[in-house]
mmCIF file of C-alpha atoms in Angstrom:
data_model
loop_
_atom_site.group_PDB
_atom_site.id
_atom_site.type_symbol
_atom_site.label_atom_id
_atom_site.label_comp_id
_atom_site.label_asym_id
_atom_site.label_seq_id
_atom_site.Cartn_x
_atom_site.Cartn_y
_atom_site.Cartn_z
ATOM 1 C CA MET A 178 132.801 -60.506 -19.193
ATOM 2 C CA LEU A 179 131.647 -60.650 -15.582
ATOM 3 C CA LYS A 180 128.508 -58.558 -15.148
ATOM 4 C CA VAL A 181 127.430 -57.520 -11.655
ATOM 5 C CA ALA A 182 124.173 -55.923 -10.488
ATOM 6 C CA ILE A 183 123.358 -54.565 -7.028
ATOM 7 C CA GLY A 184 119.941 -53.796 -5.570
ATOM 8 C CA HIS A 185 119.517 -52.291 -2.104
ATOM 9 C CA SER A 186 116.349 -50.993 -0.416
ATOM 10 C CA ASP A 187 115.361 -49.952 3.112
ATOM 11 C CA ASP A 188 111.627 -49.765 2.383
ATOM 12 C CA VAL A 189 109.720 -50.743 5.543
ATOM 13 C CA ASP A 190 107.533 -53.231 3.649
ATOM 14 C CA THR A 191 109.359 -56.432 2.665
ATOM 15 C CA GLY A 192 107.386 -56.858 -0.546
ATOM 16 C CA ASP A 193 108.053 -53.310 -1.688
ATOM 17 C CA ALA A 194 111.717 -53.579 -0.677
ATOM 18 C CA ILE A 195 112.452 -56.777 -2.606
ATOM 19 C CA GLY A 196 110.455 -55.431 -5.546
ATOM 20 C CA SER A 197 112.693 -52.374 -5.653
ATOM 21 C CA VAL A 198 115.830 -54.491 -5.231
ATOM 22 C CA LEU A 199 114.922 -56.737 -8.153
ATOM 23 C CA GLU A 200 114.000 -53.772 -10.353
ATOM 24 C CA GLN A 201 117.419 -52.196 -9.672
ATOM 25 C CA CYS A 202 119.121 -55.487 -10.546
ATOM 26 C CA ARG A 203 117.103 -55.970 -13.754
ATOM 27 C CA ASP A 204 118.030 -52.484 -14.914
ATOM 28 C CA ALA A 205 121.717 -53.100 -14.204
ATOM 29 C CA LEU A 206 121.772 -56.493 -15.934
ATOM 30 C CA ASN A 207 119.987 -55.027 -18.959
ATOM 31 C CA GLY A 208 118.180 -58.242 -19.850
ATOM 32 C CA LEU A 209 120.971 -60.692 -18.992
ATOM 33 C CA PRO A 210 120.021 -63.664 -16.795
ATOM 34 C CA ALA A 211 121.415 -63.811 -13.263
ATOM 35 C CA GLN A 212 123.298 -67.046 -12.613
ATOM 36 C CA ALA A 213 124.356 -66.542 -8.986
ATOM 37 C CA GLY A 214 123.736 -64.144 -6.131
ATOM 38 C CA LEU A 215 124.524 -62.996 -2.601
ATOM 39 C CA LEU A 216 121.681 -61.838 -0.328
ATOM 40 C CA PHE A 217 122.176 -59.898 2.928
ATOM 41 C CA SER A 218 119.090 -58.909 4.915
ATOM 42 C CA SER A 219 118.099 -57.368 8.232
ATOM 43 C CA ILE A 220 116.573 -59.744 10.771
ATOM 44 C CA ASP A 221 112.932 -58.566 10.718
ATOM 45 C CA GLN A 222 112.234 -59.167 7.029
ATOM 46 C CA ASP A 223 109.945 -61.838 5.558
ATOM 47 C CA PHE A 224 112.703 -64.136 4.301
ATOM 48 C CA GLU A 225 110.347 -66.638 2.679
ATOM 49 C CA LEU A 226 108.851 -63.871 0.549
ATOM 50 C CA ILE A 227 112.272 -62.490 -0.398
ATOM 51 C CA LEU A 228 113.559 -65.866 -1.609
ATOM 52 C CA LYS A 229 110.290 -66.611 -3.404
ATOM 53 C CA LYS A 230 110.517 -63.362 -5.394
ATOM 54 C CA ILE A 231 114.191 -63.838 -6.271
ATOM 55 C CA ASN A 232 113.657 -67.410 -7.455
ATOM 56 C CA GLU A 233 110.592 -66.407 -9.477
ATOM 57 C CA ALA A 234 112.650 -63.750 -11.219
ATOM 58 C CA TYR A 235 115.697 -66.008 -11.722
ATOM 59 C CA PRO A 236 114.741 -69.703 -11.610
ATOM 60 C CA GLY A 237 117.626 -72.009 -10.707
ATOM 61 C CA ILE A 238 119.831 -69.206 -9.394
ATOM 62 C CA GLU A 239 122.832 -70.283 -7.301
ATOM 63 C CA LEU A 240 121.996 -68.110 -4.298
ATOM 64 C CA ILE A 241 123.342 -67.872 -0.738
ATOM 65 C CA GLY A 242 123.226 -65.270 2.045
ATOM 66 C CA CYS A 243 122.255 -64.587 5.637
ATOM 67 C CA SER A 244 120.655 -62.269 8.153
ATOM 68 C CA THR A 245 122.975 -59.521 9.365
ATOM 69 C CA ASP A 246 123.781 -56.816 11.895
ATOM 70 C CA GLY A 247 123.642 -54.163 9.170
ATOM 71 C CA GLU A 248 123.998 -53.916 5.406
ATOM 72 C CA PHE A 249 125.853 -51.540 3.103
ATOM 73 C CA SER A 250 126.321 -50.931 -0.606
ATOM 74 C CA SER A 251 127.456 -48.398 -3.180
ATOM 75 C CA THR A 252 123.760 -47.991 -4.030
ATOM 76 C CA LEU A 253 122.301 -47.008 -0.662
ATOM 77 C CA GLY A 254 125.228 -46.668 1.715
ATOM 78 C CA PHE A 255 124.834 -47.900 5.313
ATOM 79 C CA ALA A 256 121.505 -49.267 6.560
ATOM 80 C CA GLU A 257 120.353 -51.460 9.452
ATOM 81 C CA ASP A 258 116.888 -52.487 8.247
ATOM 82 C CA SER A 259 117.335 -53.250 4.584
ATOM 83 C CA ILE A 260 117.677 -55.895 1.876
ATOM 84 C CA ALA A 261 120.872 -55.951 -0.211
ATOM 85 C CA LEU A 262 121.361 -58.261 -3.195
ATOM 86 C CA THR A 263 124.101 -58.707 -5.755
ATOM 87 C CA LEU A 264 123.663 -60.805 -8.893
ATOM 88 C CA PHE A 265 126.324 -62.265 -11.203
ATOM 89 C CA HIS A 266 126.312 -63.084 -14.926
ATOM 90 C CA SER A 267 129.135 -64.376 -17.094
ATOM 91 C CA ASP A 268 129.587 -66.325 -20.335
ATOM 92 C CA GLU A 269 132.750 -67.985 -18.996
ATOM 93 C CA CYS A 270 132.491 -68.243 -15.206
ATOM 94 C CA GLU A 271 130.387 -70.760 -13.319
ATOM 95 C CA TRP A 272 128.970 -70.893 -9.789
ATOM 96 C CA LYS A 273 127.791 -73.688 -7.535
ATOM 97 C CA ALA A 274 125.927 -73.071 -4.274
ATOM 98 C CA GLY A 275 126.024 -75.670 -1.507
ATOM 99 C CA VAL A 276 125.007 -75.910 2.126
ATOM 100 C CA GLY A 277 125.947 -77.823 5.238
ATOM 101 C CA TYR A 278 122.890 -78.573 7.381
ATOM 102 C CA ASP A 279 122.813 -79.011 11.207
ATOM 103 C CA ILE A 280 126.285 -77.560 11.298
ATOM 104 C CA SER A 281 126.590 -77.551 15.093
ATOM 105 C CA LYS A 282 126.229 -81.358 15.312
ATOM 106 C CA ASP A 283 128.915 -82.437 12.846
ATOM 107 C CA PRO A 284 130.512 -79.542 10.939
ATOM 108 C CA LEU A 285 133.189 -81.644 9.243
ATOM 109 C CA GLY A 286 130.765 -84.368 8.140
ATOM 110 C CA SER A 287 128.070 -81.922 7.076
ATOM 111 C CA LEU A 288 130.442 -79.901 4.908
ATOM 112 C CA GLU A 289 132.041 -83.027 3.448
ATOM 113 C CA GLU A 290 128.628 -84.157 2.265
ATOM 114 C CA ALA A 291 127.707 -80.664 1.033
ATOM 115 C CA VAL A 292 130.826 -80.326 -1.109
ATOM 116 C CA LYS A 293 130.345 -83.832 -2.553
ATOM 117 C CA VAL A 294 126.859 -82.838 -3.708
ATOM 118 C CA VAL A 295 128.024 -79.798 -5.693
ATOM 119 C CA MET A 296 131.508 -80.875 -6.817
ATOM 120 C CA PRO A 297 131.732 -83.398 -9.675
ATOM 121 C CA GLU A 298 134.474 -86.035 -9.892
ATOM 122 C CA PRO A 299 137.256 -85.437 -10.626
ATOM 123 C CA LYS A 300 136.947 -82.332 -8.496
ATOM 124 C CA PRO A 301 137.806 -79.066 -10.294
ATOM 125 C CA GLU A 302 139.541 -76.515 -8.111
ATOM 126 C CA PRO A 303 137.301 -73.550 -7.272
ATOM 127 C CA LYS A 304 138.912 -70.132 -7.610
ATOM 128 C CA LEU A 305 136.981 -68.770 -4.619
ATOM 129 C CA CYS A 306 134.541 -69.788 -1.901
ATOM 130 C CA ILE A 307 132.236 -67.274 -0.180
ATOM 131 C CA VAL A 308 130.495 -68.571 2.937
ATOM 132 C CA THR A 309 127.743 -66.998 5.112
ATOM 133 C CA PRO A 310 127.282 -69.478 7.988
ATOM 134 C CA GLU A 311 125.559 -69.734 11.350
ATOM 135 C CA SER A 312 127.238 -67.844 14.186
ATOM 136 C CA LEU A 313 125.380 -68.655 17.428
ATOM 137 C CA THR A 314 125.104 -72.450 17.397
ATOM 138 C CA ALA A 315 128.346 -73.499 15.711
ATOM 139 C CA SER A 316 132.063 -72.761 15.878
ATOM 140 C CA GLY A 317 133.272 -70.483 13.111
ATOM 141 C CA ASP A 318 136.671 -72.189 13.299
ATOM 142 C CA SER A 319 135.146 -75.635 12.736
ATOM 143 C CA ILE A 320 133.233 -74.379 9.684
ATOM 144 C CA VAL A 321 136.402 -72.922 8.179
ATOM 145 C CA ASP A 322 138.300 -76.123 8.969
ATOM 146 C CA GLY A 323 135.567 -78.211 7.333
ATOM 147 C CA LEU A 324 135.647 -76.199 4.110
ATOM 148 C CA ARG A 325 139.456 -76.131 4.039
ATOM 149 C CA LYS A 326 139.550 -79.911 4.385
ATOM 150 C CA GLN A 327 137.253 -80.350 1.383
ATOM 151 C CA LEU A 328 138.473 -77.528 -0.880
ATOM 152 C CA GLY A 329 142.167 -77.444 0.008
ATOM 153 C CA ASP A 330 144.249 -74.441 0.962
ATOM 154 C CA ASN A 331 144.594 -73.263 -2.651
ATOM 155 C CA THR A 332 140.965 -72.104 -2.647
ATOM 156 C CA PRO A 333 140.601 -68.901 -0.622
ATOM 157 C CA ILE A 334 137.569 -68.999 1.672
ATOM 158 C CA LEU A 335 136.088 -65.619 2.616
ATOM 159 C CA GLY A 336 132.851 -64.464 4.177
ATOM 160 C CA GLY A 337 131.042 -63.510 7.344
ATOM 161 C CA THR A 338 128.809 -65.247 9.864
ATOM 162 C CA ALA A 339 125.119 -64.396 10.205
ATOM 163 C CA GLY A 340 123.843 -61.756 12.632
ATOM 164 C CA ASP A 341 120.590 -60.758 14.307
ATOM 165 C CA GLN A 342 121.188 -57.086 15.213
ATOM 166 C CA LEU A 343 122.860 -58.044 18.513
ATOM 167 C CA ARG A 344 119.787 -59.804 19.903
ATOM 168 C CA ILE A 345 121.947 -62.961 20.152
ATOM 169 C CA THR A 346 118.910 -65.231 19.881
ATOM 170 C CA LYS A 347 118.666 -66.729 16.368
ATOM 171 C CA THR A 348 120.245 -66.086 12.985
ATOM 172 C CA TYR A 349 119.187 -67.207 9.513
ATOM 173 C CA GLN A 350 121.005 -68.475 6.459
ATOM 174 C CA PHE A 351 119.771 -68.541 2.853
ATOM 175 C CA TYR A 352 120.376 -71.293 0.301
ATOM 176 C CA LYS A 353 118.588 -71.074 -3.053
ATOM 177 C CA ASP A 354 114.899 -71.034 -1.964
ATOM 178 C CA GLN A 355 115.500 -72.243 1.619
ATOM 179 C CA VAL A 356 115.465 -70.233 4.858
ATOM 180 C CA LEU A 357 117.655 -72.060 7.380
ATOM 181 C CA SER A 358 119.288 -71.868 10.797
ATOM 182 C CA ASP A 359 122.305 -73.838 12.037
ATOM 183 C CA ALA A 360 123.518 -74.042 8.433
ATOM 184 C CA ALA A 361 126.565 -73.064 6.381
ATOM 185 C CA PRO A 362 125.711 -71.989 2.820
ATOM 186 C CA PHE A 363 128.630 -71.416 0.461
ATOM 187 C CA LEU A 364 129.116 -70.247 -3.119
ATOM 188 C CA LEU A 365 131.940 -71.665 -5.232
ATOM 189 C CA PHE A 366 133.373 -69.646 -8.142
ATOM 190 C CA PHE A 367 134.841 -71.477 -11.169
ATOM 191 C CA GLY A 368 136.472 -70.246 -14.360
ATOM 192 C CA PRO A 369 138.642 -67.205 -15.183
ATOM 193 C CA ILE A 370 138.002 -65.424 -11.876
ATOM 194 C CA LEU A 371 140.485 -62.808 -10.651
ATOM 195 C CA LEU A 372 140.492 -61.768 -7.007
ATOM 196 C CA SER A 373 142.375 -60.056 -4.232
ATOM 197 C CA PHE A 374 141.585 -59.176 -0.639
ATOM 198 C CA GLY A 375 142.650 -57.022 2.275
ATOM 199 C CA VAL A 376 142.370 -57.948 5.972
ATOM 200 C CA GLU A 377 142.809 -55.307 8.685
ATOM 201 C CA SER A 378 141.407 -54.585 12.147
ATOM 202 C CA GLY A 379 142.905 -51.410 13.609
ATOM 203 C CA TRP A 380 143.354 -52.965 17.054
ATOM 204 C CA GLU A 381 146.964 -52.668 18.274
ATOM 205 C CA PRO A 382 148.704 -55.070 20.701
ATOM 206 C CA VAL A 383 149.939 -53.688 24.025
ATOM 207 C CA GLY A 384 151.916 -55.194 26.901
ATOM 208 C CA GLU A 385 153.833 -58.479 26.828
ATOM 209 C CA LYS A 386 152.764 -61.643 25.062
ATOM 210 C CA GLY A 387 151.550 -64.584 27.079
ATOM 211 C CA LYS A 388 151.312 -68.247 26.155
ATOM 212 C CA VAL A 389 148.045 -70.184 26.231
ATOM 213 C CA THR A 390 148.594 -73.048 28.673
ATOM 214 C CA ARG A 391 145.014 -74.284 29.136
ATOM 215 C CA VAL A 392 142.108 -73.895 26.747
ATOM 216 C CA GLU A 393 139.048 -75.835 25.564
ATOM 217 C CA ASN A 394 137.955 -74.599 22.135
ATOM 218 C CA ASN A 395 136.753 -71.019 22.787
ATOM 219 C CA ILE A 396 137.064 -71.102 26.600
ATOM 220 C CA LEU A 397 140.451 -69.824 27.724
ATOM 221 C CA TYR A 398 141.407 -70.928 31.245
ATOM 222 C CA GLN A 399 145.078 -70.101 31.633
ATOM 223 C CA ILE A 400 147.761 -67.847 30.184
ATOM 224 C CA ASP A 401 151.312 -68.562 31.373
ATOM 225 C CA GLY A 402 149.842 -70.983 33.890
ATOM 226 C CA LYS A 403 147.663 -68.315 35.546
ATOM 227 C CA PRO A 404 143.924 -67.578 35.247
ATOM 228 C CA ALA A 405 143.024 -65.799 32.007
ATOM 229 C CA THR A 406 141.122 -63.067 33.880
ATOM 230 C CA GLU A 407 144.291 -62.287 35.846
ATOM 231 C CA TYR A 408 146.150 -61.594 32.578
ATOM 232 C CA TYR A 409 143.474 -59.051 31.587
ATOM 233 C CA ARG A 410 143.409 -57.371 34.980
ATOM 234 C CA HIS A 411 147.202 -57.070 35.055
ATOM 235 C CA TYR A 412 147.190 -54.857 31.958
ATOM 236 C CA LEU A 413 143.868 -53.047 32.175
ATOM 237 C CA LYS A 414 143.659 -52.407 35.927
ATOM 238 C CA ILE A 415 139.855 -52.410 35.734
ATOM 239 C CA ASP A 416 137.062 -54.812 36.528
ATOM 240 C CA PHE A 417 136.658 -57.387 33.775
ATOM 241 C CA SER A 418 132.973 -56.599 33.351
ATOM 242 C CA GLU A 419 134.099 -53.468 31.496
ATOM 243 C CA VAL A 420 136.220 -55.382 28.977
ATOM 244 C CA VAL A 421 133.694 -57.095 26.756
ATOM 245 C CA SER A 422 134.378 -55.789 23.249
ATOM 246 C CA GLU A 423 137.001 -53.071 23.166
ATOM 247 C CA TYR A 424 139.962 -55.229 24.229
ATOM 248 C CA PRO A 425 140.128 -58.436 22.166
ATOM 249 C CA LEU A 426 143.123 -60.757 22.235
ATOM 250 C CA ALA A 427 145.619 -60.858 19.407
ATOM 251 C CA VAL A 428 146.341 -64.543 18.734
ATOM 252 C CA TYR A 429 149.672 -65.591 17.224
ATOM 253 C CA VAL A 430 150.085 -69.181 16.046
ATOM 254 C CA THR A 431 153.837 -68.636 16.388
ATOM 255 C CA GLU A 432 155.413 -65.916 18.458
ATOM 256 C CA THR A 433 156.257 -63.779 15.418
ATOM 257 C CA GLU A 434 153.401 -64.592 12.990
ATOM 258 C CA SER A 435 150.747 -62.069 12.011
ATOM 259 C CA TYR A 436 147.870 -62.149 14.457
ATOM 260 C CA TYR A 437 144.119 -62.525 14.264
ATOM 261 C CA LEU A 438 141.653 -61.331 16.913
ATOM 262 C CA ARG A 439 139.433 -63.079 19.424
ATOM 263 C CA ASN A 440 136.701 -61.063 21.108
ATOM 264 C CA PRO A 441 135.917 -61.787 24.802
ATOM 265 C CA LEU A 442 132.282 -62.607 25.455
ATOM 266 C CA TYR A 443 131.861 -63.972 28.999
ATOM 267 C CA PHE A 444 134.083 -64.232 32.070
ATOM 268 C CA ASN A 445 133.954 -66.611 35.009
ATOM 269 C CA GLN A 446 135.135 -65.132 38.292
ATOM 270 C CA GLU A 447 135.157 -68.519 40.013
ATOM 271 C CA ASN A 448 137.613 -70.329 37.755
ATOM 272 C CA GLY A 449 139.195 -67.327 36.016
ATOM 273 C CA SER A 450 138.202 -68.413 32.522
ATOM 274 C CA ILE A 451 137.077 -66.238 29.595
ATOM 275 C CA SER A 452 134.799 -67.362 26.756
ATOM 276 C CA PHE A 453 135.632 -65.901 23.346
ATOM 277 C CA LEU A 454 133.813 -65.568 20.022
ATOM 278 C CA GLY A 455 136.084 -68.115 18.367
ATOM 279 C CA ASP A 456 138.483 -70.881 19.277
ATOM 280 C CA ILE A 457 142.010 -70.280 20.588
ATOM 281 C CA PRO A 458 144.748 -72.902 20.001
ATOM 282 C CA LEU A 459 146.687 -74.420 22.876
ATOM 283 C CA GLY A 460 150.252 -73.087 22.866
ATOM 284 C CA ALA A 461 149.370 -69.938 20.930
ATOM 285 C CA TRP A 462 150.862 -66.605 21.971
ATOM 286 C CA VAL A 463 148.347 -63.921 22.897
ATOM 287 C CA GLN A 464 148.403 -60.209 23.623
ATOM 288 C CA ILE A 465 145.888 -57.621 24.813
ATOM 289 C CA THR A 466 144.840 -55.105 22.131
ATOM 290 C CA HIS A 467 143.136 -51.737 22.125
ATOM 291 C CA VAL A 468 141.831 -49.304 19.529
ATOM 292 C CA GLU A 469 140.699 -45.726 18.993
ATOM 293 C CA ARG A 470 137.793 -44.968 16.684
ATOM 294 C CA ASP A 471 140.113 -43.346 14.156
ATOM 295 C CA GLY A 472 142.126 -46.562 14.152
ATOM 296 C CA ILE A 473 139.081 -48.558 13.064
ATOM 297 C CA ILE A 474 138.368 -46.207 10.157
ATOM 298 C CA ASN A 475 142.045 -46.145 9.167
ATOM 299 C CA ALA A 476 142.099 -49.944 9.139
ATOM 300 C CA THR A 477 139.159 -49.991 6.718
ATOM 301 C CA GLY A 478 141.202 -47.816 4.382
ATOM 302 C CA ALA A 479 144.231 -50.074 4.832
ATOM 303 C CA SER A 480 142.152 -53.139 3.962
ATOM 304 C CA VAL A 481 140.936 -51.470 0.772
ATOM 305 C CA ALA A 482 144.454 -50.342 -0.160
ATOM 306 C CA GLN A 483 145.806 -53.849 0.383
ATOM 307 C CA ALA A 484 143.143 -55.367 -1.864
ATOM 308 C CA GLN A 485 143.698 -52.755 -4.595
ATOM 309 C CA LYS A 486 147.469 -53.244 -4.517
ATOM 310 C CA ASN A 487 147.197 -57.017 -4.889
ATOM 311 C CA TYR A 488 144.500 -57.156 -7.564
ATOM 312 C CA PRO A 489 146.030 -59.055 -10.536
ATOM 313 C CA GLY A 490 143.858 -57.522 -13.260
ATOM 314 C CA ILE A 491 143.123 -54.066 -14.610
ATOM 315 C CA LYS A 492 139.803 -53.378 -12.899
ATOM 316 C CA PRO A 493 137.598 -55.606 -10.715
ATOM 317 C CA SER A 494 133.840 -55.855 -11.169
ATOM 318 C CA ILE A 495 132.798 -55.697 -7.507
ATOM 319 C CA ALA A 496 134.030 -55.270 -3.949
ATOM 320 C CA VAL A 497 132.326 -57.625 -1.486
ATOM 321 C CA CYS A 498 133.105 -56.552 2.074
ATOM 322 C CA PHE A 499 132.648 -58.123 5.501
ATOM 323 C CA SER A 500 132.915 -56.040 8.657
ATOM 324 C CA CYS A 501 132.378 -56.979 12.286
ATOM 325 C CA ALA A 502 129.358 -56.061 14.396
ATOM 326 C CA GLY A 503 131.870 -55.299 17.158
ATOM 327 C CA ARG A 504 133.474 -52.630 14.989
ATOM 328 C CA LYS A 505 130.062 -51.042 14.411
ATOM 329 C CA LEU A 506 129.366 -51.162 18.134
ATOM 330 C CA VAL A 507 132.626 -49.408 19.062
ATOM 331 C CA LEU A 508 132.218 -46.846 16.266
ATOM 332 C CA GLY A 509 128.723 -45.951 17.476
ATOM 333 C CA THR A 510 127.482 -42.845 15.675
ATOM 334 C CA ARG A 511 130.564 -42.952 13.439
ATOM 335 C CA ALA A 512 129.653 -46.346 11.903
ATOM 336 C CA HIS A 513 128.568 -44.644 8.672
ATOM 337 C CA GLU A 514 132.146 -43.383 8.166
ATOM 338 C CA GLU A 515 133.345 -46.899 7.340
ATOM 339 C CA VAL A 516 130.924 -47.099 4.427
ATOM 340 C CA GLU A 517 131.587 -43.524 3.326
ATOM 341 C CA LEU A 518 135.293 -44.346 3.115
ATOM 342 C CA LEU A 519 134.426 -47.379 0.976
ATOM 343 C CA GLN A 520 132.380 -45.215 -1.370
ATOM 344 C CA LYS A 521 135.315 -42.822 -1.687
ATOM 345 C CA LYS A 522 137.960 -45.503 -2.231
ATOM 346 C CA TYR A 523 135.757 -47.533 -4.600
ATOM 347 C CA SER A 524 134.081 -44.553 -6.262
ATOM 348 C CA ASP A 525 133.771 -46.266 -9.660
ATOM 349 C CA LEU A 526 133.062 -49.784 -8.391
ATOM 350 C CA GLU A 527 130.009 -51.681 -7.170
ATOM 351 C CA VAL A 528 130.239 -52.416 -3.416
ATOM 352 C CA LEU A 529 128.159 -54.770 -1.287
ATOM 353 C CA GLY A 530 128.704 -55.927 2.285
ATOM 354 C CA PHE A 531 127.353 -56.573 5.749
ATOM 355 C CA TYR A 532 128.202 -56.487 9.442
ATOM 356 C CA ALA A 533 128.831 -60.013 10.732
ATOM 357 C CA TYR A 534 129.369 -61.821 14.027
ATOM 358 C CA GLY A 535 132.717 -63.090 12.729
ATOM 359 C CA GLU A 536 134.719 -62.738 9.549
ATOM 360 C CA ILE A 537 136.499 -65.335 7.415
ATOM 361 C CA ALA A 538 139.608 -64.804 5.277
ATOM 362 C CA PRO A 539 143.279 -65.732 5.007
ATOM 363 C CA LEU A 540 145.607 -63.458 6.961
ATOM 364 C CA SER A 541 147.523 -62.800 3.733
ATOM 365 C CA LEU A 542 148.040 -64.164 0.236
ATOM 366 C CA ASN A 543 148.853 -67.871 -0.018
ATOM 367 C CA THR A 544 147.979 -68.639 3.603
ATOM 368 C CA PRO A 545 145.051 -70.712 4.934
ATOM 369 C CA SER A 546 141.741 -69.031 5.680
ATOM 370 C CA ARG A 547 140.934 -68.285 9.328
ATOM 371 C CA PHE A 548 138.040 -67.134 11.466
ATOM 372 C CA HIS A 549 138.410 -63.523 12.701
ATOM 373 C CA ASN A 550 136.768 -61.066 15.088
ATOM 374 C CA GLU A 551 136.742 -57.225 14.909
ATOM 375 C CA THR A 552 138.128 -57.292 11.351
ATOM 376 C CA PHE A 553 137.346 -55.607 8.030
ATOM 377 C CA ILE A 554 137.730 -57.693 4.879
ATOM 378 C CA SER A 555 137.726 -56.228 1.349
ATOM 379 C CA LEU A 556 137.309 -58.806 -1.436
ATOM 380 C CA LEU A 557 137.755 -57.671 -5.044
ATOM 381 C CA ILE A 558 136.348 -59.937 -7.772
ATOM 382 C CA GLY A 559 136.747 -59.655 -11.528
ATOM 383 C CA GLU A 560 137.162 -61.786 -14.631
ATOM 384 C CA GLY A 561 140.399 -62.483 -16.456
#
C-alpha cells in the first residue's frame, strides 16, 4: 500500500516551520519510514537547514524539490511564505532521485549522465518522472527533451520549474541534501504505480491562426512573414507594453492539434521580435488567446475532472498539482479560489502543489510531455 504524508507550515521561523512539517509527517506515517519526498518552499527560507532536518529524520531519502512562487496543500491551503513537504512509503514501489547539474550549459548531456547514474542496466521503465528544474538559466523545453530522450515517451514526465516570487533573479533546486541552482532534479517512480493527470489553462484562442516563419528558440521574429509584434497589434489594437501576461500564444504543432501556451516576456520594437517563456517551433501555427478570471478557475476544475475521469484505480493516494505563477498573477486577490476548488474536488484526498514559472506534462494520455505556460496540471498517484 502506498502511504503518503503531508506537512505544511507558514511559521515565520524556518526552524520552527520545518519542525512542524516533520511532526505532521511523522504523525501521518505512524512510524513508517519515508523513502521518497517532494519539497516545495518559499524563496526566503534557510534551505540548508530544511534539508539538514529532513535528512536527519529520514537518512537516505530520495528527495527533490525547488523554491516556488507560492505553495498549497490540503493541510494549510494557499500560502506564499511556507514550507510544504510530502513523503512516500510503500512495500512494493521504489523511487530513485537524480539530478542534472549545470543544466544551462549542456542539458542533454547533463541529463544523460544523471539518468545513467540512477538507472541500472538493463534499464527498467519508470512509471512516472516528476521534475522540478531551473527556470531562469535554462530552457524548459530542452530539459523536457533531455529527459524524454533518456526515459522514452512511455514514461510520463510531469512537474514545474522553480520560482522566486517573481523577483526573476535566482531560483533554487533541491536534491537529497543539496541546495542547487541551474539544476534539474527528478524523481523516478517504479513498481505498481497508478496515475492519471489533467492539463487545462482556461485561455481561449481568438482571431485567425498564423504560421511561425522565423524563430530562434524562444525568440519569435516573424508570423506569416511579418514581424511578430505586428501580429499582436493587429488583434489587440493596443500598445504591446500592455500585453505581457494576459495574452499568451496558443501553439499548435499541426494546424488542428491541441495547443499549449507560450507567455510573452519581452518585445523588441526595433526588429519586431517577442521573447517568450519557452521555445516555439518553426512552422508551428499560433493564435492569440485571452482569458477571464472565471475561466482560470473553471479550467482548474476541468483539470481535476479530467484526472479523476482517467484514473485507472479505485482511489488515488495523493494529488500533486502544478500551477503557473502567471495564473496567480492574473487571478490577483482571487488566487486562493484555485486552491479552495482543489480542496472541494479532492475533499478526501491529500493535495500538495506549487506555483511555477512553467509547467511540464503531456497534452493528453499517450502523448509526449511538453513544457507549458499559464497551465494547471493535476497529477493523481496511487498504487495498484
